[in-house]
Tab-separated table of C-alpha atoms in Angstrom:
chain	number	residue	atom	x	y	z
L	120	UNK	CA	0.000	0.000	0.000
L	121	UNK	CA	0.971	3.418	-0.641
L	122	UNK	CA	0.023	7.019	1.073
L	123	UNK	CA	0.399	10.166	1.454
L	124	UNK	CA	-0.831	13.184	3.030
L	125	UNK	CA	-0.014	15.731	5.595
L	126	UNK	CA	-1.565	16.140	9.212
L	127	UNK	CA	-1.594	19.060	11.737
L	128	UNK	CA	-0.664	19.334	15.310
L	129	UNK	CA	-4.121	20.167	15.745
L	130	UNK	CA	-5.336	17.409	14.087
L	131	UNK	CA	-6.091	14.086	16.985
L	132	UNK	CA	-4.627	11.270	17.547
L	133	UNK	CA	-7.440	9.308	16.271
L	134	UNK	CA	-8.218	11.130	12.988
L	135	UNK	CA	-4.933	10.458	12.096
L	136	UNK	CA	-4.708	6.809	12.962
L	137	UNK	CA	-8.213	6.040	11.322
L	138	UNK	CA	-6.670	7.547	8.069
L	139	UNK	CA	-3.426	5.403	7.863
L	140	UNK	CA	-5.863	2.340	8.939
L	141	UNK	CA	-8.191	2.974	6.209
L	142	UNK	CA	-5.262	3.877	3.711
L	143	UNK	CA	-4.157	0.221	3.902
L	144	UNK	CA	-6.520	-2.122	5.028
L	145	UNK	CA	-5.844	-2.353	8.349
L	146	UNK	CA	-6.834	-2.947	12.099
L	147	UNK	CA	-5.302	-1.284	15.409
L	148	UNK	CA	-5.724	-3.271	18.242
L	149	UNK	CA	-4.102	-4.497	21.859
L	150	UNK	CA	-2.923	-8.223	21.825
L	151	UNK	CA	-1.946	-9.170	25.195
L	152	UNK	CA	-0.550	-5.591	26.123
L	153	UNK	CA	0.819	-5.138	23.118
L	154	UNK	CA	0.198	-2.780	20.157
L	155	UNK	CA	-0.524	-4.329	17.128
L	156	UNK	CA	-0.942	-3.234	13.441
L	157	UNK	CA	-2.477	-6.072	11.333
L	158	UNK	CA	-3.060	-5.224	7.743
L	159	UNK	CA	-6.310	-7.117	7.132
L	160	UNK	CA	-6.037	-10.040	3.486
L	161	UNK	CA	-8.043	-12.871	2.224
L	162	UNK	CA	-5.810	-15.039	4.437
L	163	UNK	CA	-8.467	-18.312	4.701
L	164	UNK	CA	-6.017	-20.445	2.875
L	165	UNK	CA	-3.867	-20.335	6.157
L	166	UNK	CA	-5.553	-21.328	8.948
L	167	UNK	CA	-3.598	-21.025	12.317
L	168	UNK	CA	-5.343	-24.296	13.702
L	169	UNK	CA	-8.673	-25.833	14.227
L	170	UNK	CA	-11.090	-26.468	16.994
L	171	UNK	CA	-13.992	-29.133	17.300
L	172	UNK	CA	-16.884	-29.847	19.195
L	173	UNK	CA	-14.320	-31.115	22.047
L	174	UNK	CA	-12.982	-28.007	22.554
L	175	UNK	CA	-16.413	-25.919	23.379
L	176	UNK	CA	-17.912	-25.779	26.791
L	177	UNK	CA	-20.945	-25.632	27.614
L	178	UNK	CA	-24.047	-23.300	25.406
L	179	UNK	CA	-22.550	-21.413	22.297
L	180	UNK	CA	-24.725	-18.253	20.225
L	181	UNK	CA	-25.123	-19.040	16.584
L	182	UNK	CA	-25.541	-15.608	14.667
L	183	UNK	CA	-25.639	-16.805	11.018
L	184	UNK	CA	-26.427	-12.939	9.408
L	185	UNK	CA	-26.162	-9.513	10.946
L	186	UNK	CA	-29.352	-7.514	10.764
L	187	UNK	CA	-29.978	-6.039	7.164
L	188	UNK	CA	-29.507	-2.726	9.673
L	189	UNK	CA	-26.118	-3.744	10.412
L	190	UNK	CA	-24.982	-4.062	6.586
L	191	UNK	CA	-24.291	-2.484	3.493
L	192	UNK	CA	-24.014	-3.424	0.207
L	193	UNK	CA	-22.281	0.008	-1.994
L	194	UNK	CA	-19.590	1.217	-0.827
L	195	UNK	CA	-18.699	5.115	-2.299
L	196	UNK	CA	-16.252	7.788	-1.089
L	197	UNK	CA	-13.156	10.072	-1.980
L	198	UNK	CA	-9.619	9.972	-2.725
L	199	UNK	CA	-7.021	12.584	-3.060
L	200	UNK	CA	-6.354	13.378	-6.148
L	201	UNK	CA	-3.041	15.418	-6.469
L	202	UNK	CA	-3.209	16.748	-10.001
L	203	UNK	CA	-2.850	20.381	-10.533
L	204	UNK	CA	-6.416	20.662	-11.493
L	205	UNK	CA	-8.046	19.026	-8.185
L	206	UNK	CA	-5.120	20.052	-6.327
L	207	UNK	CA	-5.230	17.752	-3.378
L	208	UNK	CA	-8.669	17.537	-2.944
L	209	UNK	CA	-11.229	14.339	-2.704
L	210	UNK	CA	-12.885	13.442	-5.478
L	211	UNK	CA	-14.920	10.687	-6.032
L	212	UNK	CA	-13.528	6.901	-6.785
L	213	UNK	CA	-15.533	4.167	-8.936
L	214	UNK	CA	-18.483	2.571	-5.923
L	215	UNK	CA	-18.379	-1.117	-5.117
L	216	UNK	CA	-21.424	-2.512	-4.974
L	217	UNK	CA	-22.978	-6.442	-4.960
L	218	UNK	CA	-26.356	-7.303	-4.754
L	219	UNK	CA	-28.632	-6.600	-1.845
L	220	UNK	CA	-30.417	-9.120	0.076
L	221	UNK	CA	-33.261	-7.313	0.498
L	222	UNK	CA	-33.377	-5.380	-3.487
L	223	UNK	CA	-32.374	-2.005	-1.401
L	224	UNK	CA	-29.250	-0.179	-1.605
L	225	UNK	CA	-27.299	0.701	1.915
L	226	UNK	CA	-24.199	2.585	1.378
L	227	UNK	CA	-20.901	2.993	3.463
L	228	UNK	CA	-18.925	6.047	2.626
L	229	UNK	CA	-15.493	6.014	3.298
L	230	UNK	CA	-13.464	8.827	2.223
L	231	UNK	CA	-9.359	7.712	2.142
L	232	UNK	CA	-7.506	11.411	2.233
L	233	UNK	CA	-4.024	9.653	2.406
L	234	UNK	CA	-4.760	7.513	-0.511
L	235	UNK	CA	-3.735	9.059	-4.182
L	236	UNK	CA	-5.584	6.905	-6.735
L	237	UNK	CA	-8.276	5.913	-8.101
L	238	UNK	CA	-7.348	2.182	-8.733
L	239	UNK	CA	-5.836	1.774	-4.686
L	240	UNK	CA	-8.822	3.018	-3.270
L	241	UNK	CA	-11.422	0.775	-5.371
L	242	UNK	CA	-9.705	-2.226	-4.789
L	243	UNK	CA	-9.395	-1.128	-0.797
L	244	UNK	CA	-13.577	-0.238	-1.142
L	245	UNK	CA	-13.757	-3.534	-2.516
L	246	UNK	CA	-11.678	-5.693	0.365
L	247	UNK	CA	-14.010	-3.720	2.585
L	248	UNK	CA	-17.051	-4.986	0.894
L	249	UNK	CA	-16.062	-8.291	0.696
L	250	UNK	CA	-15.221	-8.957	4.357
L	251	UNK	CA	-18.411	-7.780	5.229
L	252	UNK	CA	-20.116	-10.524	3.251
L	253	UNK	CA	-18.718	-13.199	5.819
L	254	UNK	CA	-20.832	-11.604	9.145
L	255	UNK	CA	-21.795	-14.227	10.993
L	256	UNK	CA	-20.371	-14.534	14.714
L	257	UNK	CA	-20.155	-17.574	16.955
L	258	UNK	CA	-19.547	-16.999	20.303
L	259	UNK	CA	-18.852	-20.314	23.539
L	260	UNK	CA	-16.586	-20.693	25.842
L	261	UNK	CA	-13.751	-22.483	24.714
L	262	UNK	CA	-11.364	-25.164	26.055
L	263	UNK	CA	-7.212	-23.923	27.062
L	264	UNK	CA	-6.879	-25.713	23.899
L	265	UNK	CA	-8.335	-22.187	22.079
L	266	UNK	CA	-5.207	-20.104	24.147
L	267	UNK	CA	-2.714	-21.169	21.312
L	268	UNK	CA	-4.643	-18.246	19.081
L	269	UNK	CA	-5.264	-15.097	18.584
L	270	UNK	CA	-7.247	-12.334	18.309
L	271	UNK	CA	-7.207	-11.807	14.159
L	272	UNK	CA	-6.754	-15.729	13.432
L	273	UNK	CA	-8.559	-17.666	11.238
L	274	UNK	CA	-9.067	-21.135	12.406
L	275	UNK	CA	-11.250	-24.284	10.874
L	276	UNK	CA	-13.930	-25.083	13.179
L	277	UNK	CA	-15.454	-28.312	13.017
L	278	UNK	CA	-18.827	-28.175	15.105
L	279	UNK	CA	-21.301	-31.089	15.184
L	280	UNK	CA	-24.381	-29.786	16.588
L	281	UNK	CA	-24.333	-27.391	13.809
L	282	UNK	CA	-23.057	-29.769	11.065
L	283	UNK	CA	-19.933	-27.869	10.541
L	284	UNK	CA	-16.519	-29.621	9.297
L	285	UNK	CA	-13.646	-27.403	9.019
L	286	UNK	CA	-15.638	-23.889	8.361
L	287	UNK	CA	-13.290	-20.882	8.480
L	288	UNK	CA	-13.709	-18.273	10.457
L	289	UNK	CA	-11.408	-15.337	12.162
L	290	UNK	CA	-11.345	-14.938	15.736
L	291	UNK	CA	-12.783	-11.337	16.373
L	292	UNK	CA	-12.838	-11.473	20.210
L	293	UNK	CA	-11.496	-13.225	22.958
L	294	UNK	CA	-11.018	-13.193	26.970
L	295	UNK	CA	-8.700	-15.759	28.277
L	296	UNK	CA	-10.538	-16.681	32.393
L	297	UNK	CA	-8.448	-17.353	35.254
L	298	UNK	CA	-9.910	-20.991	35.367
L	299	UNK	CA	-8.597	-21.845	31.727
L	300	UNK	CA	-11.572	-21.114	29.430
L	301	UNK	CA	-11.134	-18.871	26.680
């Protein structure tokens, strides 16, 4: 990824973070006490590990879809365009769109100031788009077993009281207890 752009002192902390996450695809988080910067890719062909029925304790929450509320299906927004004619102001980039599951169009704008073309910034509207698709959340106690990963990993999770062998998914969240669950 490439970007540029110039900040202020008066400009916070968090404006300017939020730019250089959106500029490249990426996520900002605390792992274990330390700062991380993951740069987010279509990573499912390399699973950190799996997990199976075994490993979950106790009642687990299925979400299969967020709510329609909760999703979008276009998304639009600006880049900088540093030609002498725009000079260094947004201007629109190409909108990524797929089909809506309901036949109505919800939009996400995001504007990427530190991003300076058109191309880089449709293909980082799509990635956006696309990761969205995949919503569904699954959350149980786990096993020790699950400390081995984490937070960010995919993993293939083989589940039989939902007929699942081996479906990906990413770990969004996770709390490791005192007593060894996860």
């Amino acid at each position: 990824y490439r970007s540029d752009g110039v900040f202020s002192e008066a400009d916070g902390l968090g404006v300017v973070l939020d730019n250089f996450k959106a500029a490249m695809n990426a996520v900002l988080d605390d792992v274990d006490g330390r700062i991380r910067l993951s740069v987010l890719y279509n990573d499912l062909a390399t699973p950190a590990g799996s997990l199976t029925t075994d490993d979950v304790l106790g009642d687990f929450t299925w979400n299969q879809t967020p709510p329609l509320s909760d999703s979008f299906n276009v998304v639009r927004g600006g880049w900088t365009d540093p030609s002498p004619t725009s000079l260094y102001q947004l201007v629109d980039y190409p909108e990524v769109r797929i089909d809506s599951p309901d036949g109505m169009e919800s939009a996400e704008t995001v504007n990427l100031a530190l991003v300076q073309s058109p191309s880089q910034a449709q293909r980082l509207a799509k990635t956006r788009l696309q990761r969205q698709l995949f919503g569904g959340t699954f959350e149980a106690d786990f096993t020790i077993t699950a400390w081995k990963f984490q937070k960010g990993d995919t993993i293939r999770f083989s589940f039989a009281p939902l007929g699942w062998a081996n479906k990906l998914f990413r770990i969004a969240t996770m709390q490791i207890q005192v007593d060894g669950r996860v």
